[in-house]
Coordinates of N, CA, C and O in Angstrom, one line a residue:
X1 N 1.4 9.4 5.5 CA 1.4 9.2 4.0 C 0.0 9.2 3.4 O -0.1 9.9 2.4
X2 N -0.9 8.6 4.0 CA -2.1 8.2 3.6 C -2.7 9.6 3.6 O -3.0 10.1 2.5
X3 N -3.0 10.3 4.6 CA -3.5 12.0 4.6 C -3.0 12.7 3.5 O -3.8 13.1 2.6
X4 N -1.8 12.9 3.3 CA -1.4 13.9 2.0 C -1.7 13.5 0.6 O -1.8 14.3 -0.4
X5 N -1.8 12.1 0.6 CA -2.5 11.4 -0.9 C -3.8 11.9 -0.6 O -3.9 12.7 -1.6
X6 N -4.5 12.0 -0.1 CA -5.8 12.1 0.0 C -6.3 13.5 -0.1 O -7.4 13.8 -0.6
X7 N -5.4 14.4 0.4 CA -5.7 15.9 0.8 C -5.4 16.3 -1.0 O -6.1 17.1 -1.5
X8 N -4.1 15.7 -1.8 CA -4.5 16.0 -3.1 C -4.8 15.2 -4.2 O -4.3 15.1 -5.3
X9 N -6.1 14.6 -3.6 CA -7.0 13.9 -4.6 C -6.1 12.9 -5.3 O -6.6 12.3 -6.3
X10 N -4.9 12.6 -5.0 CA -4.5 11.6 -6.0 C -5.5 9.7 -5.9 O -5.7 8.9 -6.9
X11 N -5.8 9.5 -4.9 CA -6.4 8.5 -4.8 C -7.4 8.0 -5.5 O -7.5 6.8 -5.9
X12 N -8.5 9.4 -5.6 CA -9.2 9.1 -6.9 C -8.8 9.4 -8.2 O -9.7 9.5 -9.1
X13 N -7.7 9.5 -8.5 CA -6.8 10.1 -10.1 C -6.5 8.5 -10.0 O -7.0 7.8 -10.9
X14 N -5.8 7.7 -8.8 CA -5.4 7.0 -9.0 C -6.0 5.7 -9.5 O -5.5 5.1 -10.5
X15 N -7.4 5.2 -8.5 CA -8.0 4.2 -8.3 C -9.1 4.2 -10.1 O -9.1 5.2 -10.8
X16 N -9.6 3.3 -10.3 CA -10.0 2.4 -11.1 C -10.6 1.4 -10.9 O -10.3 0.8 -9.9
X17 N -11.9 0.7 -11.9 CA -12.4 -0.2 -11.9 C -11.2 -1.1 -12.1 O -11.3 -2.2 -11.6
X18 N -10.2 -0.9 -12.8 CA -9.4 -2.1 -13.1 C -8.3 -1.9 -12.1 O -7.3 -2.5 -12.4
X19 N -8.4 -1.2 -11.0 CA -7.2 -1.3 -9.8 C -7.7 -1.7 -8.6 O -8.4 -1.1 -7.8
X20 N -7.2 -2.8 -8.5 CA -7.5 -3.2 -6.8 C -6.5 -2.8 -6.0 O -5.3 -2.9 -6.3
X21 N -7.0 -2.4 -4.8 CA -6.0 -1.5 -4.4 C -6.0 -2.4 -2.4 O -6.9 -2.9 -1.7
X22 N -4.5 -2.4 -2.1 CA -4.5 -3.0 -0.5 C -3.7 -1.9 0.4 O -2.9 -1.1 0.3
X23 N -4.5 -2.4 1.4 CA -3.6 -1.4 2.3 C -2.6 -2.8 3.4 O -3.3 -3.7 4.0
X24 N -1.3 -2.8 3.3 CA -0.8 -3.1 4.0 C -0.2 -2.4 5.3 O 0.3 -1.3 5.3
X25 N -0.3 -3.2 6.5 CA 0.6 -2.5 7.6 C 0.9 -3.3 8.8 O 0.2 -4.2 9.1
X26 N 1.8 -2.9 9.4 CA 2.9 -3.5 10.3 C 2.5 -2.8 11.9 O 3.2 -2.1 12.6
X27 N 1.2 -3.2 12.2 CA 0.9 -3.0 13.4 C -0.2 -4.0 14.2 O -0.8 -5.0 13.7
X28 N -0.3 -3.6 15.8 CA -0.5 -4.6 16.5 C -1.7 -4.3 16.5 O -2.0 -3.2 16.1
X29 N -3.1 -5.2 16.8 CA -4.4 -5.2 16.9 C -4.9 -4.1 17.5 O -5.9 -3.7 16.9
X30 N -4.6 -3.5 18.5 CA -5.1 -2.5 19.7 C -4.8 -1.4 18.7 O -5.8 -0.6 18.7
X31 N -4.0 -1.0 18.0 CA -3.0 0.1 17.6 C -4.2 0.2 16.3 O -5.0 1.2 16.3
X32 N -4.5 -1.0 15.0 CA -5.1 -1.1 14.1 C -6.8 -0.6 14.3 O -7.6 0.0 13.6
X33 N -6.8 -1.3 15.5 CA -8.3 -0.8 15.7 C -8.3 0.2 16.3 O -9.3 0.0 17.0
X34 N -8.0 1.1 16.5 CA -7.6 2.7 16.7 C -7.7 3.5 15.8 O -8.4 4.5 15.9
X35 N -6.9 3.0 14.6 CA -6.6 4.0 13.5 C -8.0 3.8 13.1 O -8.8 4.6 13.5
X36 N -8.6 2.5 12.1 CA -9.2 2.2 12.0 C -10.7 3.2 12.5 O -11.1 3.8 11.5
X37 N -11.4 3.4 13.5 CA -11.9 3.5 14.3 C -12.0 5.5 14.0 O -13.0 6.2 13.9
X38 N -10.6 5.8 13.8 CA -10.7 7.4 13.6 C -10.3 8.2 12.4 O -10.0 9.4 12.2
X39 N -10.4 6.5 11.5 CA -10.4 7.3 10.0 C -10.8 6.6 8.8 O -10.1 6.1 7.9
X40 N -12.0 6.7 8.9 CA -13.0 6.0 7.9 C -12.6 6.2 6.4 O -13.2 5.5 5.6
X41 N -12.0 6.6 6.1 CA -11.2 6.9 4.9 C -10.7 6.0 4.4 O -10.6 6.0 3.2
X42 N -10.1 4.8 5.2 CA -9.1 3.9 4.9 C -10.1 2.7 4.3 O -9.8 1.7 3.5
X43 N -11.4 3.0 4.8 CA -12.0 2.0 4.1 C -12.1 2.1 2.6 O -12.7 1.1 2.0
X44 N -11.6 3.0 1.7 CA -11.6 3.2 0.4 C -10.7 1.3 -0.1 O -11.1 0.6 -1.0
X45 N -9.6 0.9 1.1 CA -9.3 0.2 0.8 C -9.7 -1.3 0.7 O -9.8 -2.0 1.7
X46 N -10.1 -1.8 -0.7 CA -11.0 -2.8 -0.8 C -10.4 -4.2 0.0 O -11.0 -5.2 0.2
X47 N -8.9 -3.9 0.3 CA -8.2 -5.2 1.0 C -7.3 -5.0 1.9 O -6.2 -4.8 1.4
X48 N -7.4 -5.1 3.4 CA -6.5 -4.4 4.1 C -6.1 -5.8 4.9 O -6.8 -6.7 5.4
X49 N -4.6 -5.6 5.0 CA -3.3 -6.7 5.2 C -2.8 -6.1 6.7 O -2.4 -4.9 6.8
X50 N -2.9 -6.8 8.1 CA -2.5 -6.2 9.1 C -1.5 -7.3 10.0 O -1.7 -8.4 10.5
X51 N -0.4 -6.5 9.8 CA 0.6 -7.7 10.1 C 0.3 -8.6 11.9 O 0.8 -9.7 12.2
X52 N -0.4 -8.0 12.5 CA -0.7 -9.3 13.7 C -1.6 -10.3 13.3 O -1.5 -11.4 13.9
X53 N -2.6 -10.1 12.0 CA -3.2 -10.7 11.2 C -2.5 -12.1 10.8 O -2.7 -13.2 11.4
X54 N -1.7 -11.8 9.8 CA -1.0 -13.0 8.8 C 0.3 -13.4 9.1 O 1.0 -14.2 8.6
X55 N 0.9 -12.5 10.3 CA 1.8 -12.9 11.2 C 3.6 -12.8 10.1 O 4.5 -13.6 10.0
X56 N 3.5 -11.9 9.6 CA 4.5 -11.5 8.7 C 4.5 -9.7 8.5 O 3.6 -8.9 8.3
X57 N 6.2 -9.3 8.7 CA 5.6 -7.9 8.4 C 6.3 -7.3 6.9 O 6.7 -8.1 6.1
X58 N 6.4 -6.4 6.8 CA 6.5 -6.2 5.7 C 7.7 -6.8 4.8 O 7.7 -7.3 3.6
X59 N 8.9 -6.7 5.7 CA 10.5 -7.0 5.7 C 10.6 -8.1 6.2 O 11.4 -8.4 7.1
X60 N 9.8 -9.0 5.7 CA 10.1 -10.4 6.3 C 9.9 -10.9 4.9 O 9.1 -10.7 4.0
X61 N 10.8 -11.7 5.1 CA 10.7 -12.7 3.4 C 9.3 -13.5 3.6 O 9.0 -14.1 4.6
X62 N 8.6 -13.3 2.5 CA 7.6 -14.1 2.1 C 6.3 -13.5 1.9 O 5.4 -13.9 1.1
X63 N 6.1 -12.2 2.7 CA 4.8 -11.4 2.7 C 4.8 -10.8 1.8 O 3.7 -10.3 1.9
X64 N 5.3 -10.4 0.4 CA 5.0 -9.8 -0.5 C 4.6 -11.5 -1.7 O 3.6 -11.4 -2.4
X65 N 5.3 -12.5 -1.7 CA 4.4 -13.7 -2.2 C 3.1 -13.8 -1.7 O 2.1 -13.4 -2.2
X66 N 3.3 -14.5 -0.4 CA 2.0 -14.8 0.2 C 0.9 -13.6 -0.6 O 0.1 -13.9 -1.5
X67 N 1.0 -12.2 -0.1 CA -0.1 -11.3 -0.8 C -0.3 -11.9 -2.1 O -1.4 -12.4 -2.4
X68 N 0.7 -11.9 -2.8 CA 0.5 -12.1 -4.4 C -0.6 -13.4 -4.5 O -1.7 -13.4 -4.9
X69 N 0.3 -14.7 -3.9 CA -0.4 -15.6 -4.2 C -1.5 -15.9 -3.7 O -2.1 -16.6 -4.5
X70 N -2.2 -15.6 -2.7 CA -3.6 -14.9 -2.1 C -4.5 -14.2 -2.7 O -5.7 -14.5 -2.7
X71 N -3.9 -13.1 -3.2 CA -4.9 -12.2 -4.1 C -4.7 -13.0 -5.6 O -5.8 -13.1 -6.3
X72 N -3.6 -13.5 -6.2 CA -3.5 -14.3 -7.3 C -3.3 -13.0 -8.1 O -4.1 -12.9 -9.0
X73 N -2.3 -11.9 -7.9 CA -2.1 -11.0 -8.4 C -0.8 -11.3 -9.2 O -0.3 -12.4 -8.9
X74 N -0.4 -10.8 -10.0 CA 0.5 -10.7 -11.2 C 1.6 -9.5 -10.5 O 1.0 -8.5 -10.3
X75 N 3.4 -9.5 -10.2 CA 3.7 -8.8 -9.6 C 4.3 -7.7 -10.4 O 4.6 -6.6 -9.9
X76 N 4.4 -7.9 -11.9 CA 5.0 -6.7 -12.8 C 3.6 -6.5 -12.7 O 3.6 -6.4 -13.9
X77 N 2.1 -6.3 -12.3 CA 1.3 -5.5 -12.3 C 0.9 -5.0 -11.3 O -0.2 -4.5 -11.2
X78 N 1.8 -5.0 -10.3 CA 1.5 -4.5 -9.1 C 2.5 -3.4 -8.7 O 3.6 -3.7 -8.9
X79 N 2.5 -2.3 -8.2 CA 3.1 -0.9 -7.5 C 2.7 -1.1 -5.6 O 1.7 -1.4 -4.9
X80 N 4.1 -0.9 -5.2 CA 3.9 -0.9 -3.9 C 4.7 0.6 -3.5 O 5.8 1.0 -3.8
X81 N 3.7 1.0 -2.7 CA 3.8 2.3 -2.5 C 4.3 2.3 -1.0 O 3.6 1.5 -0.3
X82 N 5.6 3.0 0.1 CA 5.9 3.2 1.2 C 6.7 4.0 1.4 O 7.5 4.4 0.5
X83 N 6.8 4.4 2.7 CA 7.8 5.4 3.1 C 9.2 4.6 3.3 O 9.8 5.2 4.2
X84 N 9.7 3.9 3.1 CA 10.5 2.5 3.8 C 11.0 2.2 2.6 O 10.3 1.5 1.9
X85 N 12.6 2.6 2.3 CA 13.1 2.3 1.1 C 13.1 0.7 1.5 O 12.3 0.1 0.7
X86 N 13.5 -0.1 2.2 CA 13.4 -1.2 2.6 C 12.8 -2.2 2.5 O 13.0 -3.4 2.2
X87 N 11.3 -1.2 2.8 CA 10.0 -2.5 2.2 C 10.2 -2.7 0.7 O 9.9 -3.7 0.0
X88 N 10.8 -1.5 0.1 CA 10.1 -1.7 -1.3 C 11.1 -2.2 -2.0 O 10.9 -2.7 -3.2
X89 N 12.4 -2.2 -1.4 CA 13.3 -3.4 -1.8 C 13.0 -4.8 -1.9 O 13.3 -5.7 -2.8
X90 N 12.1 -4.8 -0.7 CA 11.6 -6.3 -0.5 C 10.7 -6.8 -1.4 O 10.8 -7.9 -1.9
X91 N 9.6 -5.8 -1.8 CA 8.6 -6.0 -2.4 C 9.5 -6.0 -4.2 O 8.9 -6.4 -5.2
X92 N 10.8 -5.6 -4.3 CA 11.2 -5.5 -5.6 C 11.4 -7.0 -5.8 O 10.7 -7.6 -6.6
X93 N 12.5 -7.5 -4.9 CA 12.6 -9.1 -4.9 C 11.3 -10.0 -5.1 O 11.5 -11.3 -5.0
X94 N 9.9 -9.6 -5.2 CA 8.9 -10.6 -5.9 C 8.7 -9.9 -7.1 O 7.8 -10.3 -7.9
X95 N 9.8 -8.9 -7.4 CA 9.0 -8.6 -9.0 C 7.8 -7.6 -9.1 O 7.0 -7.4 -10.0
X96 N 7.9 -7.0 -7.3 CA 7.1 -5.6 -7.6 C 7.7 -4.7 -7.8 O 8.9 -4.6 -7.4
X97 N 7.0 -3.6 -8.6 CA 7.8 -2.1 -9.0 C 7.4 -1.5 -7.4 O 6.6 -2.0 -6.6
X98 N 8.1 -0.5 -7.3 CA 8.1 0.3 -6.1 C 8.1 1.7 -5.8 O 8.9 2.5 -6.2
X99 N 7.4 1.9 -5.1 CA 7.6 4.1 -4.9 C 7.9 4.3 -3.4 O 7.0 4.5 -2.6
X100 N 9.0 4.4 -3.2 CA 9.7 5.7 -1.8 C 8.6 6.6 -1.9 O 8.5 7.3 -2.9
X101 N 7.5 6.5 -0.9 CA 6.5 8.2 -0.7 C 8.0 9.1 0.4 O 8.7 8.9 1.4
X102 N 7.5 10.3 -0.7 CA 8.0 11.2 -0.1 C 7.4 12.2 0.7 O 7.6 12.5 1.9
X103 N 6.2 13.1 -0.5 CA 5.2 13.5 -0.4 C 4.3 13.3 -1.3 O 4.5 12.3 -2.1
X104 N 3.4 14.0 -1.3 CA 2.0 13.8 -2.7 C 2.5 14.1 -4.1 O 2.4 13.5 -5.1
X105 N 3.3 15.6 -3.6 CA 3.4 16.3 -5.4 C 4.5 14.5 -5.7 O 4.0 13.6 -6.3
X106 N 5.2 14.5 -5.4 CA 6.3 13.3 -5.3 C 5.7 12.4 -5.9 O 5.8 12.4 -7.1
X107 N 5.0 11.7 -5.4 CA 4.4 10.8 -6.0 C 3.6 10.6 -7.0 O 3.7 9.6 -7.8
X108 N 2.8 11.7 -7.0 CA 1.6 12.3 -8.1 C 2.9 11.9 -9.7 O 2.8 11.2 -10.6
X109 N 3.9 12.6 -9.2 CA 4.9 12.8 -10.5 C 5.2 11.2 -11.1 O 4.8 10.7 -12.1
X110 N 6.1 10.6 -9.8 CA 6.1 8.7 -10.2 C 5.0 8.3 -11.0 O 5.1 8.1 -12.2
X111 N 4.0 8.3 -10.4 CA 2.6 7.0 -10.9 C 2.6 8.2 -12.4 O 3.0 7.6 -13.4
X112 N 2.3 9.8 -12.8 CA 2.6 9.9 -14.2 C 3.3 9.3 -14.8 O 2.8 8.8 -15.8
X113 N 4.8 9.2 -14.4 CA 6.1 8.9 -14.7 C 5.4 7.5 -15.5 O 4.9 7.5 -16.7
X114 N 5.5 6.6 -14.7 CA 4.6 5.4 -14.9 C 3.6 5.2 -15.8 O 3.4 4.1 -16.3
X115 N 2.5 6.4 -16.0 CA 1.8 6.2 -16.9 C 0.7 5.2 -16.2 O 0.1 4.2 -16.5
X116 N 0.7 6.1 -14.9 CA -0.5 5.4 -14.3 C -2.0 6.5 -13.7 O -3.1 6.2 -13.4
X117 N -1.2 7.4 -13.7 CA -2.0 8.5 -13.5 C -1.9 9.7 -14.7 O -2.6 10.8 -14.6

């Protein structure tokens, strides 16, 4: 997901001084410091969430509060972006809006839609 945002520039269309932006994910330490390690790219993300970390994954009740109340984010101002109709169910139940990635053009259209890009 993260390569095809990137390959069409939506990330910088996207990002903003007034967008703080996190990377959440649902993987084990060995696995994180891997990716990590072979895609410096990801450091664009000013706050990255790794579920062996905080010991919650995506689809577990509570991880989209906890983020919120941690960062002290506001959740009607928050978009959670995944491939995982599921997570973003989850993340709907705190009162985040949500985008199914499909592909880029896909999304590119949503966050317009939104009036965010």
């Amino acid at each position: 997901m993260y390569d095809a945002v990137m390959q069409e520039n939506l990330w910088r269309d996207f990002m903003g001084d007034e967008v703080t932006d996190f990377l959440l994910s649902d993987h084990i330490k060995e696995w994180v410091d891997y990716i990590l390690s072979t895609n410096q790219e990801l450091e664009v993300f000013k706050h990255q969430y790794f579920s062996y970390e905080y010991g919650l994954l995506k689809d577990d009740e509570g991880t989209f509060k906890y983020i919120l109340e941690k960062e002290k984010i506001i959740p009607s101002e928050t978009i959670f972006i995944d491939d995982s109709k599921d997570n973003i169910e989850m993340a709907n139940r705190e009162g985040i809006q949500g985008i199914v990635f499909q592909n880029a053009k896909q999304l590119e259209y949503e966050l317009k839609k939104m009036q965010i890009i």
